[in-house]
Short mmCIF file of C-alpha atoms and ligand atoms in Angstrom, two decimals:
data_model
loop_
_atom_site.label_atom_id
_atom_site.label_comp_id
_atom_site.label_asym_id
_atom_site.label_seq_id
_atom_site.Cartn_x
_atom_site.Cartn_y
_atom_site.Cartn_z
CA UNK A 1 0.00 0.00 0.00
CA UNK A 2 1.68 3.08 -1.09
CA UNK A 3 1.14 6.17 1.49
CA UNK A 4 -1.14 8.20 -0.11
CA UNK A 5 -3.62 5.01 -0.51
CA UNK A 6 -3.44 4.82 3.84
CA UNK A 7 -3.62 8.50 4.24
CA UNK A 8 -6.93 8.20 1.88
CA UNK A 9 -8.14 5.18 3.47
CA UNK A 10 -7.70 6.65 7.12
CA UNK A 11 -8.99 10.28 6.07
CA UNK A 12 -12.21 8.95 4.61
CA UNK A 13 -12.83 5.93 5.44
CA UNK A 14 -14.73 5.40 1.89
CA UNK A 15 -18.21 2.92 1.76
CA UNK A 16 -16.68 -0.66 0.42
CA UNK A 17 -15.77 -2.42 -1.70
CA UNK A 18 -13.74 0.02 -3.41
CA UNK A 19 -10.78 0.54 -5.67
CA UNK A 20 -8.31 2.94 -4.56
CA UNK A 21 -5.46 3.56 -6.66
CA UNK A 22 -2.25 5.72 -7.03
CA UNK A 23 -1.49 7.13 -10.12
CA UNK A 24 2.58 8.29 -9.26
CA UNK A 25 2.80 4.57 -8.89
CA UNK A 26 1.42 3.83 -12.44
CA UNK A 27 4.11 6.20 -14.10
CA UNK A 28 6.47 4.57 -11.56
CA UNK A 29 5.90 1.47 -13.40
CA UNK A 30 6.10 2.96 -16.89
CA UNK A 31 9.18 4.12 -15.94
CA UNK A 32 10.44 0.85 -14.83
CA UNK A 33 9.41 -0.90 -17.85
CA UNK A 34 11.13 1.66 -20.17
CA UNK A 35 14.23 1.54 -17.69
CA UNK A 36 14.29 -2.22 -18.46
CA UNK A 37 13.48 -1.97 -22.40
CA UNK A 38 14.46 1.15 -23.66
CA UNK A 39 14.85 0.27 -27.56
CA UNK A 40 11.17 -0.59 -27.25
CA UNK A 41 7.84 1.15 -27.78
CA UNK A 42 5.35 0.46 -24.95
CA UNK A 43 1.96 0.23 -26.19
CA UNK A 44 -0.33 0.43 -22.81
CA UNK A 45 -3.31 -2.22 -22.88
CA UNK A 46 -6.05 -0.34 -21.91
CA UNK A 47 -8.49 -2.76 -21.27
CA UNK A 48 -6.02 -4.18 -17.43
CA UNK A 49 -7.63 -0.25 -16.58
CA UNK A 50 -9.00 2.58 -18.94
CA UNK A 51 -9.77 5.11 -16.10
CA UNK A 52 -8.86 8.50 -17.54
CA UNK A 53 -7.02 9.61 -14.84
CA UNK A 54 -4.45 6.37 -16.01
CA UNK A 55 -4.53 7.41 -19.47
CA UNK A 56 -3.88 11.02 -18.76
CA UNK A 57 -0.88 10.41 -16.88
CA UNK A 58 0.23 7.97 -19.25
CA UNK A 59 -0.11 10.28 -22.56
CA UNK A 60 1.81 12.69 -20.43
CA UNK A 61 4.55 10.06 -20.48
CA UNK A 62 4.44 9.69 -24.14
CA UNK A 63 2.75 6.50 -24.05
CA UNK A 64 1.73 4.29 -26.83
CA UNK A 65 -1.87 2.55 -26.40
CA UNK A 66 -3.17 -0.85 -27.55
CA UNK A 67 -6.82 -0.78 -27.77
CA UNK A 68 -9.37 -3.63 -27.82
CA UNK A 69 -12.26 -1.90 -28.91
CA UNK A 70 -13.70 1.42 -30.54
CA UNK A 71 -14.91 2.94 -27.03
CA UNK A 72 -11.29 2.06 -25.97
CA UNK A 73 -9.75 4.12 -28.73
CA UNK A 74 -11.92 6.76 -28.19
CA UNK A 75 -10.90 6.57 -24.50
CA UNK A 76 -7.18 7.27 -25.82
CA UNK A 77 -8.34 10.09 -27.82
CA UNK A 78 -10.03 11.85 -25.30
CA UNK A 79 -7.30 11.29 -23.06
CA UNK A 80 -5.46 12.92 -25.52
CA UNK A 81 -3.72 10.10 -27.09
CA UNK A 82 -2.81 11.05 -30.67
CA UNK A 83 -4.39 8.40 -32.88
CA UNK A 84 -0.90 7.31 -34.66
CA UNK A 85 -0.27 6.54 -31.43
CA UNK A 86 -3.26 3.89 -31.23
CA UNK A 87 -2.99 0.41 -32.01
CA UNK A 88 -5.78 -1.42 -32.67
CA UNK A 89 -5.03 -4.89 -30.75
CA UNK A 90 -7.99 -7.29 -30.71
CA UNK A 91 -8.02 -9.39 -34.35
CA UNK A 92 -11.57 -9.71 -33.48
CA UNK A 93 -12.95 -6.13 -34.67
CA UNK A 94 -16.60 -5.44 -35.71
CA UNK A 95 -16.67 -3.47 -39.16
CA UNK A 96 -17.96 -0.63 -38.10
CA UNK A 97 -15.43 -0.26 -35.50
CA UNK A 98 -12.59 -0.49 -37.93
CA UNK A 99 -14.38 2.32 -40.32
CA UNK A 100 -14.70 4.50 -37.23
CA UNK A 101 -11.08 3.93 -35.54
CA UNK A 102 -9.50 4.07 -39.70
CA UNK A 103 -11.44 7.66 -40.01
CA UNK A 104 -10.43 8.88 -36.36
CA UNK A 105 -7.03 8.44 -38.18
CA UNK A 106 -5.44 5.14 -35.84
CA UNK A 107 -3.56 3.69 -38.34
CA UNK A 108 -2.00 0.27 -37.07
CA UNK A 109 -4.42 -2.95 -36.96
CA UNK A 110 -4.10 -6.60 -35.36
CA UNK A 111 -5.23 -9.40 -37.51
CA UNK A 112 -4.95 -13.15 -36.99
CA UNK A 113 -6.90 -14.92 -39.83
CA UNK A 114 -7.84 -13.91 -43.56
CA UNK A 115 -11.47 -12.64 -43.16
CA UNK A 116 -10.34 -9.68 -40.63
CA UNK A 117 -7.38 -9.24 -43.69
CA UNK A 118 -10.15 -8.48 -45.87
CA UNK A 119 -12.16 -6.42 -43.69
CA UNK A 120 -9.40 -4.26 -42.55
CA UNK A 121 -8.22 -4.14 -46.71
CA UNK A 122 -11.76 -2.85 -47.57
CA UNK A 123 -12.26 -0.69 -44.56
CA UNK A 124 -8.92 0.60 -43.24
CA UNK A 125 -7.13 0.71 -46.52
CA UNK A 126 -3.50 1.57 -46.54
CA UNK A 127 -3.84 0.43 -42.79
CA UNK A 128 -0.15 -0.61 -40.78
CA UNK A 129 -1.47 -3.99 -40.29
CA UNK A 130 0.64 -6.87 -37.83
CA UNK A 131 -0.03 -10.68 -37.67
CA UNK A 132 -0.92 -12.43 -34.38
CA UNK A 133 1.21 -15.57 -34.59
CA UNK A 134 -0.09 -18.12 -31.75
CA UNK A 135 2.72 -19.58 -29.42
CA UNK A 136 2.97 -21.34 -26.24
CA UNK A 137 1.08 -20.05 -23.20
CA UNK A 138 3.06 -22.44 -20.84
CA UNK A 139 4.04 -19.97 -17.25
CA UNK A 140 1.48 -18.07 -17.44
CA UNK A 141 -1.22 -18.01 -14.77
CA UNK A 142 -3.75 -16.17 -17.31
CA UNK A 143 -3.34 -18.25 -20.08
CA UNK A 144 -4.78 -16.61 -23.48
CA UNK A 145 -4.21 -19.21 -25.68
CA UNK A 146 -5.57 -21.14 -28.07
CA UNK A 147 -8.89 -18.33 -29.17
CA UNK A 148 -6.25 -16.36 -30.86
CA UNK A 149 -3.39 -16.64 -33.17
CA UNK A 150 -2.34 -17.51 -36.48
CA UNK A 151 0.09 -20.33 -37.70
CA UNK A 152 3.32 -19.67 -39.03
CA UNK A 153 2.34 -21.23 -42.15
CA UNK A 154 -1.06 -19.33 -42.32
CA UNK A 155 1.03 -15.84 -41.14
CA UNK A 156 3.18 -16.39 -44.07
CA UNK A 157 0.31 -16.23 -46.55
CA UNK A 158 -1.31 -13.66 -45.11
CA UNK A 159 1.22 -11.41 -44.43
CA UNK A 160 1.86 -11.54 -48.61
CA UNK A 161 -1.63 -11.26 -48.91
CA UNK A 162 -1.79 -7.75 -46.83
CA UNK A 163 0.64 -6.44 -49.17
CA UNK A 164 -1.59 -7.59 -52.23
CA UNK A 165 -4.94 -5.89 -51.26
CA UNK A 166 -2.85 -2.48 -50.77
CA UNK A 167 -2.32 -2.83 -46.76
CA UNK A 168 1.16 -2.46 -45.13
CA UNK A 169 2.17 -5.72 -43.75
CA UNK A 170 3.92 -3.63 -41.00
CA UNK A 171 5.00 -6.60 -38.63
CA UNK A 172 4.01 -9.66 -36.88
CA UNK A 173 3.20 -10.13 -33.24
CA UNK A 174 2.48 -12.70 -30.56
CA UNK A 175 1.04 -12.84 -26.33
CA UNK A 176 2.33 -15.02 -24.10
CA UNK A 177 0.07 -14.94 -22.24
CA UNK A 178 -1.27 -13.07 -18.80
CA UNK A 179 0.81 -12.81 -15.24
CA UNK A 180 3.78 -14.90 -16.97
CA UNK A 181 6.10 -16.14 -15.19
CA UNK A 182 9.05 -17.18 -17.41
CA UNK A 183 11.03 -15.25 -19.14
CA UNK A 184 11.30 -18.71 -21.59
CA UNK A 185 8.11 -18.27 -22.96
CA UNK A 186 9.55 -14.60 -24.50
CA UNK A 187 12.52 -16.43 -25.80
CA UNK A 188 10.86 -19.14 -27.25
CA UNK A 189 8.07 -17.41 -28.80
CA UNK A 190 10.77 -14.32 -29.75
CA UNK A 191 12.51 -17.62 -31.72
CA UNK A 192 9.60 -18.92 -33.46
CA UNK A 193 8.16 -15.64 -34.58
CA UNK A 194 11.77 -13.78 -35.51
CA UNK A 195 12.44 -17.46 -37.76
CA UNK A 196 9.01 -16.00 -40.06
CA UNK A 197 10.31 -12.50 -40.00
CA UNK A 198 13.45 -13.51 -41.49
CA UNK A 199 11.38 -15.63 -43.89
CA UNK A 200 9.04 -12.94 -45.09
CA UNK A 201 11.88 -10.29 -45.11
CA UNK A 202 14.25 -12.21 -47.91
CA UNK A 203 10.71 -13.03 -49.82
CA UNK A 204 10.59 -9.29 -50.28
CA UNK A 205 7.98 -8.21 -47.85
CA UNK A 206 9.19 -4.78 -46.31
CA UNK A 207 8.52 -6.04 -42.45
CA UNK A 208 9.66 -3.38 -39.52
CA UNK A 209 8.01 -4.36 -36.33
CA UNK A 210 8.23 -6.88 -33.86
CA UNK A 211 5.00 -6.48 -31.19
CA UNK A 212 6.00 -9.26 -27.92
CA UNK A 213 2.45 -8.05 -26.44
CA UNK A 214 1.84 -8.48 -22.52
CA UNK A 215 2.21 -10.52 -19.58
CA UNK A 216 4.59 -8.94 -17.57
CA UNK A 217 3.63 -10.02 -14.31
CA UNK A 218 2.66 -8.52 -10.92
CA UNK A 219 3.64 -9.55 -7.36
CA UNK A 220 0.40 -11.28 -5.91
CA UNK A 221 0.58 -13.84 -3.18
CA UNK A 222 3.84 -15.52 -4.46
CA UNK A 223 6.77 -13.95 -5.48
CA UNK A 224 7.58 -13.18 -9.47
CA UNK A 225 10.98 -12.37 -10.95
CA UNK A 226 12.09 -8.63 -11.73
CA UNK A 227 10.83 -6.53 -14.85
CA UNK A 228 14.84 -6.88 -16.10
CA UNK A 229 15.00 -10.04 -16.52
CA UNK A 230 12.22 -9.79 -18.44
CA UNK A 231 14.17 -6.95 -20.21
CA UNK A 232 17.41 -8.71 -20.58
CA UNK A 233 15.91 -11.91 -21.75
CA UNK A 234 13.95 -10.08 -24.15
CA UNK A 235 17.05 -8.17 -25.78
CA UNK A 236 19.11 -11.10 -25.57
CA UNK A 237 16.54 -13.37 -27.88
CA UNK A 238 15.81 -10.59 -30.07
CA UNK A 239 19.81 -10.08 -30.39
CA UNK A 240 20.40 -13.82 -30.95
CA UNK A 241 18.07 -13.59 -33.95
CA UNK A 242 18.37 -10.69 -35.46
CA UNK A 243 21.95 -9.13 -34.44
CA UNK A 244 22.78 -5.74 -34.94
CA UNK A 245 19.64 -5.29 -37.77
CA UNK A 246 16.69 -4.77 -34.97
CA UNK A 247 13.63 -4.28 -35.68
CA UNK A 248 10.84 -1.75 -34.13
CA UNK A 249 10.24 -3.03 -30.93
CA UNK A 250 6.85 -3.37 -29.15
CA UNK A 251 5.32 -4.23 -26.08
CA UNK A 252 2.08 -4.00 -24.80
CA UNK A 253 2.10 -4.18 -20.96
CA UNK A 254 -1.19 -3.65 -19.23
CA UNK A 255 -1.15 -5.85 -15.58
CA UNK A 256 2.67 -4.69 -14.85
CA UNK A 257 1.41 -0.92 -15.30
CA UNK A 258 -1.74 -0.79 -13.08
CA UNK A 259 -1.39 -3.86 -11.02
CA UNK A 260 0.14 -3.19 -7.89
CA UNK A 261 -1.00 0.63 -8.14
CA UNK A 262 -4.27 0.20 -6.58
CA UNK A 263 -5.83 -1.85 -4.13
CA UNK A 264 -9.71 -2.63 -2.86
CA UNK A 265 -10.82 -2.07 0.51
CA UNK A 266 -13.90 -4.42 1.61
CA UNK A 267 -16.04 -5.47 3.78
CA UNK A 268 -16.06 -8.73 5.82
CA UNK A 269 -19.69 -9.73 5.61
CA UNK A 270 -20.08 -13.05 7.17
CA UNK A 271 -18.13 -15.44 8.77
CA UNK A 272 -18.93 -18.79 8.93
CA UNK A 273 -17.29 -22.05 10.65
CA UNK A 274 -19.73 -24.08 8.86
CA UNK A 275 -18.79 -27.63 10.36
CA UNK A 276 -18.15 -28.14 13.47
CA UNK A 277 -15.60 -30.72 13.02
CA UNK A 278 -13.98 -28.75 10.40
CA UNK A 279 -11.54 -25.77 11.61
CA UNK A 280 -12.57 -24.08 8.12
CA UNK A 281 -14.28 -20.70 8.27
CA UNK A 282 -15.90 -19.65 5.17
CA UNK A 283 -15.33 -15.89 5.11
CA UNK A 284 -17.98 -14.06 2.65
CA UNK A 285 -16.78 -10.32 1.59
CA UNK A 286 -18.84 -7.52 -0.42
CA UNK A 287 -17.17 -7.88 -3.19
CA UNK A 288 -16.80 -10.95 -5.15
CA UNK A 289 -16.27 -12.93 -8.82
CA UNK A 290 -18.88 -10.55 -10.22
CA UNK A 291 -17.56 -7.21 -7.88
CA UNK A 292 -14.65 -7.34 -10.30
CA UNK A 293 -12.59 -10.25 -8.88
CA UNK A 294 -13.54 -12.44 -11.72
CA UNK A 295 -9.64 -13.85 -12.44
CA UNK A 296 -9.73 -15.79 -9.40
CA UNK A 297 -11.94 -17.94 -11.74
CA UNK A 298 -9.82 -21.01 -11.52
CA UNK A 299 -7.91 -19.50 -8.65
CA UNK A 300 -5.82 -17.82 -11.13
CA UNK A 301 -4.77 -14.72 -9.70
CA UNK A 302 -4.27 -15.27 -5.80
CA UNK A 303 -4.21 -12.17 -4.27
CA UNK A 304 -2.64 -10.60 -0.95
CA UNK A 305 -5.30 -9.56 1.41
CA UNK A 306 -4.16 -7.69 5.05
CA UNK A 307 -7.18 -7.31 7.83
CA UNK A 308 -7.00 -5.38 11.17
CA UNK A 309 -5.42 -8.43 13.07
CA UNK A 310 -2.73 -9.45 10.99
CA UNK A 311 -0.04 -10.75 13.23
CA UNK A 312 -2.49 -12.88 15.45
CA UNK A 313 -3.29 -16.39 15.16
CA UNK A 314 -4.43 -17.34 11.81
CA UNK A 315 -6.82 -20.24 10.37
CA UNK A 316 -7.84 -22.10 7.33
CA UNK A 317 -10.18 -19.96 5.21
CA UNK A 318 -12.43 -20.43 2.14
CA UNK A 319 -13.59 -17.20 0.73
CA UNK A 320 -16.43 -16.24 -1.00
CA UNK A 321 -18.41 -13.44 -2.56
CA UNK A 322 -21.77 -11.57 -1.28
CA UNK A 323 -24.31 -12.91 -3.91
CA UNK A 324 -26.33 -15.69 -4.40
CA UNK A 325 -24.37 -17.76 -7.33
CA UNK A 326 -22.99 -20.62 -6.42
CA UNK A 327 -20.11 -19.86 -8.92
CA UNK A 328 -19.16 -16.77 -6.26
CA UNK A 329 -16.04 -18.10 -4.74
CA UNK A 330 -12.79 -16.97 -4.93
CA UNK A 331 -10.45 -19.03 -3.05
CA UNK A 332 -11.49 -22.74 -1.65
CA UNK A 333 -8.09 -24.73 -2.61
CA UNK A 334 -5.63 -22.22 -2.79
CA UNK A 335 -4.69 -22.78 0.90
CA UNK A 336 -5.87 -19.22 2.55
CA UNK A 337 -5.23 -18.66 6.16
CA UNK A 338 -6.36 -15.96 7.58
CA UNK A 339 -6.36 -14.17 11.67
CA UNK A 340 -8.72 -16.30 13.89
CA UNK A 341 -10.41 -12.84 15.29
CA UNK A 342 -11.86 -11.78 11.53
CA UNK A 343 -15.42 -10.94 11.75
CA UNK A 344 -17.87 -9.65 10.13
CA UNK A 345 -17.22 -5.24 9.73
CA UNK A 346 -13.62 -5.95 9.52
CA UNK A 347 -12.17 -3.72 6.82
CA UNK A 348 -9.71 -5.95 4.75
CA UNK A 349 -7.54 -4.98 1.62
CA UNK A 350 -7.27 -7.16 -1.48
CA UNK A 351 -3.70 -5.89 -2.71
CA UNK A 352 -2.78 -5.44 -6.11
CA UNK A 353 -5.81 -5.14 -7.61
CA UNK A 354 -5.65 -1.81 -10.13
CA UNK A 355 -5.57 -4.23 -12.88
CA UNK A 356 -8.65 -6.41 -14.48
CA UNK A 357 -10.75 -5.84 -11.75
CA UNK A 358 -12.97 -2.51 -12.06
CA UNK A 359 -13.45 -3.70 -15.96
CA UNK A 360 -14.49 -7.09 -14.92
CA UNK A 361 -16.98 -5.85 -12.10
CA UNK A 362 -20.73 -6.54 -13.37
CA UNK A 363 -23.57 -3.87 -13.23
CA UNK A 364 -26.46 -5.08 -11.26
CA UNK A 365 -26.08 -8.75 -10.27
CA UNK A 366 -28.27 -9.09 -6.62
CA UNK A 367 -28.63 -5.57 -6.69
CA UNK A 368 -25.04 -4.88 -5.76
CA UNK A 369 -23.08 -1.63 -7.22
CA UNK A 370 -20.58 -1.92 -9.70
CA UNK A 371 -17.33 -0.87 -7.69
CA UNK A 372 -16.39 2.61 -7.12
CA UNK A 373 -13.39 3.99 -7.59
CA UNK A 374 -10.80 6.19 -6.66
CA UNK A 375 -7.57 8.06 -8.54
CA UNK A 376 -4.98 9.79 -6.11
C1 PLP B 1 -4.53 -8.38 -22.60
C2 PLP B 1 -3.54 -8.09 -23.63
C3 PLP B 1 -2.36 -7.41 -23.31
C4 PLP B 1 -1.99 -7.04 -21.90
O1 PLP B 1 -1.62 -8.18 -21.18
P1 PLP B 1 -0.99 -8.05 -19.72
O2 PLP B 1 -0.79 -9.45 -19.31
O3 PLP B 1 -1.96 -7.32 -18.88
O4 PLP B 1 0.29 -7.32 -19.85
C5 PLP B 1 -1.48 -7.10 -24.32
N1 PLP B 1 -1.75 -7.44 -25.59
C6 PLP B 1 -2.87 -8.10 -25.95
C7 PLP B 1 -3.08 -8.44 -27.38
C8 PLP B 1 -3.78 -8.45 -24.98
O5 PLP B 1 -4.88 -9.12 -25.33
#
C-alpha cells in the first residue's frame, strides 16, 4: 500500500468495496518498464484499466496505447492520445469499428486470420497492419491461448496477402500470455516468430516491427521475478536472432502498469465455521467474482489480502463473494489462512488489484453496485 492510498483510506474511510489507486505509482511502473526496455515502444493495454485519470498520466509520459475496442480508442483520444499513437489490438474487430477507428485516423491494426485481412483491406485501406502468430502459453497463470493466433504457415500467406490488397504488412506479433512467469516463454516465442520474419523479409515483404504483447507479471501472493530479466531476456533473444539489424520493438504491458497501483478495501460480511468438526471458516466479503474479482476464476490470480489483526493467530479460510451464485467463490483450494479474530465489519484490503478488476466488475447482479473507484 503506497502512502497516499493509507492517508486516503484513514482520512475517509470510503463505503466498500472500493478501488483505490495511485497514479505516481502507475508512471512509476512505466518508468520501470522503459528503464528495463528502452529500444522498445510500450503500447499500454487499456483494457487491465481505462480510467482517464491512467490514461492522462500515461499520454503525459508519451505512451503508446493498444486498444481492444472502438470505445477504448476513443478513451485514448479523449485522453489525448494522438491516434498514430493507437494500435488497434484485438483481431476480433466489428466493421464498423474499424471504419470509425481508420477515419479517427489510428492507423496500425491486429489481424490473426484472412477474413479480418479483408475487412481491414476494404475498410482501413492503406492500414499498418501486424499478424498475431499463436505460441505457447506455458508460465502463465492467465493463459490466453488457443482463441487467438495464427500459424506460421497461415502468417506467411497472409502477411503476402496484406501487401496484395494495398495494406502495409507492418510486422508480426504474438502474447504469451497473462501474469507470466518465465522469461522462456519470451525467448521461445521471440525464436519462433523472428524465424518467419526472417522468412518474409528475404521473400521481399518490407517487415519493420516486432510487437512481444503483454504478460509482464505482478507480485500477488507468491513472489515473481524482476521486470529486467524480463528486459534482458527479451534483448538477448531478439539479439540472438536478429543481431545488430533490430527491428521496431513493441510491447504492450497492461497488468505490470496498473497492477500493484491500486488496491480494494472491503467489507467482511459473514463469517462462517460451517462444520463443526472442520476448523474451516468460510469468510464471505462484499465484493466478489462478479464485484470485479472475476480472475480468481480457476484460482488464477491469488491475491494478498491484510485485515485489522494481521499478526495474530491465523486459520484455514475459504472465501467467497456476497451474492447468491454458487459460482461466487474466490479461493477454496488455494490454501488461505487468515487471523482467527476476523469478523464480520472488519475492513480488509485485497492488494494489487488496479488491474482487471474494475473492468471485470458486473452492473447489477443481486442488486449490488458496480465498484467505485478512486484516482490519487
Ligand atoms: C490483454 C492483452 C495485453 C496485456 O496483457 P498483460 O498481461 O496485462 O500485460 C497485451 N496485448 C494483448 C493483445 C492483450 O490481449
Amino acid at each position: 500500500m503506497t502512502p497516499k492510498i493509507a492517508r486516503f483510506l484513514a482520512q475517509h474511510q470510503p463505503a466498500t468495496p472500493c478501488l483505490v489507486l495511485d497514479v505516481d505509482r502507475v508512471e512509476d511502473n512505466f518508468r520501470t518498464l522503459r528503464d528495463a526496455l528502452p529500444l522498445a515502444r510500450i503500447y499500454y493495454a487499456v483494457k487491465a484499466n481505462p480510467a482517464p485519470q491512467v490514461l492522462e498520466r500515461l499520454v503525459g509520459l508519451s505512451s503508446y496505447f493498444d486498444a481492444a475496442s472502438i470505445e477504448e480508442v476513443e478513451f485514448c483520444l479523449d485522453a489525448g492520445a494522438a491516434p498514430e499513437r493507437i494500435s488497434f489490438g484485438n483481431t476480433i474487430k466489428k466493421v464498423s469499428a474499424i471504419r470509425r477507428a481508420h477515419a479517427a485516423g489510428v492507423t496500425m491494426f491486429a489481424f490473426d486470420c484472412r477474413e479480418e485481412l479483408w475487412k481491414l483491406a476494404e475498410h482501413a485501406p492503406g492500414a499498418r497492419v501486424y499478424c498475431r502468430i499463436l505460441v505457447e502459453n506455458e508460465g502463465a497463470d492467465w493463459p490466453l491461448s488457443r482463441k487467438f493466433g495464427a500459424t506460421i504457415e497461415g502468417a506467411r500467406e497472409l502477411m503476402v496477402e496484406a501487401g496484395e490488397r494495398g495494406l502495409d504488412p507492418y510486422g508480426l506479433s504474438f502474447h504469451v500470455g497473462s501474469q507470466q512467469t518465465t522469461t522462456r516463454a519470451y525467448e521461445a516465442a521471440i525464436g519462433k516468430v523472428a524465424m518467419l520474419f526472417t522468412d518474409l523479409t528475404e521473400a521481399g515483404i518490407n517487415l519493420r516491427m516486432m510487437n512481444m504483447g503483454g504478460g509482464f507479471p505482478t507480485r500477488y501472493r507468491d513472489d515473481v521475478p524482476e521486470i529486467d530479466r524480463f528486459g534482458n531476456a527479451i534483448m538477448m533473444a531478439m539479439t540472438e536472432h536478429f543481431g545488430n539489424n533490430l527491428p521496431e520493438m513493441v510491447v504492450e504491458p497492461g497488468r505490470f502498469i496498473v497492477g500493484d497501483a491500486g488496491l480494494v478495501q472491503a467489507e467482511v460480511v459473514l463469517v462462517s465455521q460451517r462444520n463443526r468438526n472442520n476448523p474451516l471458516r468460510w469468510v464471505y466479503l462484499d465484493i466478489g467474482r462478479f464485484g470485479g474479482l472475476a480472475e480468481t476464476e480457476g484460482e488464477s490470480i491469488k491475491y494478498r489480502i491484510t485485515t485489522p489483526h494481521d499478526g495474530r493467530k491465523m486459520g484455514p479460510v475459504a472465501i467467497a463473494g456476497p451474492t447468491c451464485d454458487g459460482a461466487d467463490i474466490m479461493y477454496e483450494k488455494s490454501n488461505y489462512h487468515l487471523p482467527l479474530a476476523l469478523t464480520s465489519g472488519d475492513r480488509v484490503e485485497l492488494l494489487s488489484t488496479g488491474a482487471y478488476v474494475t473492468t471485470y466488475a458486473s452492473t447489477r447482479f443481486n442488486g449490488f453496485a458496480p465498484l467505485a473507484e478512486y484516482y490519487l
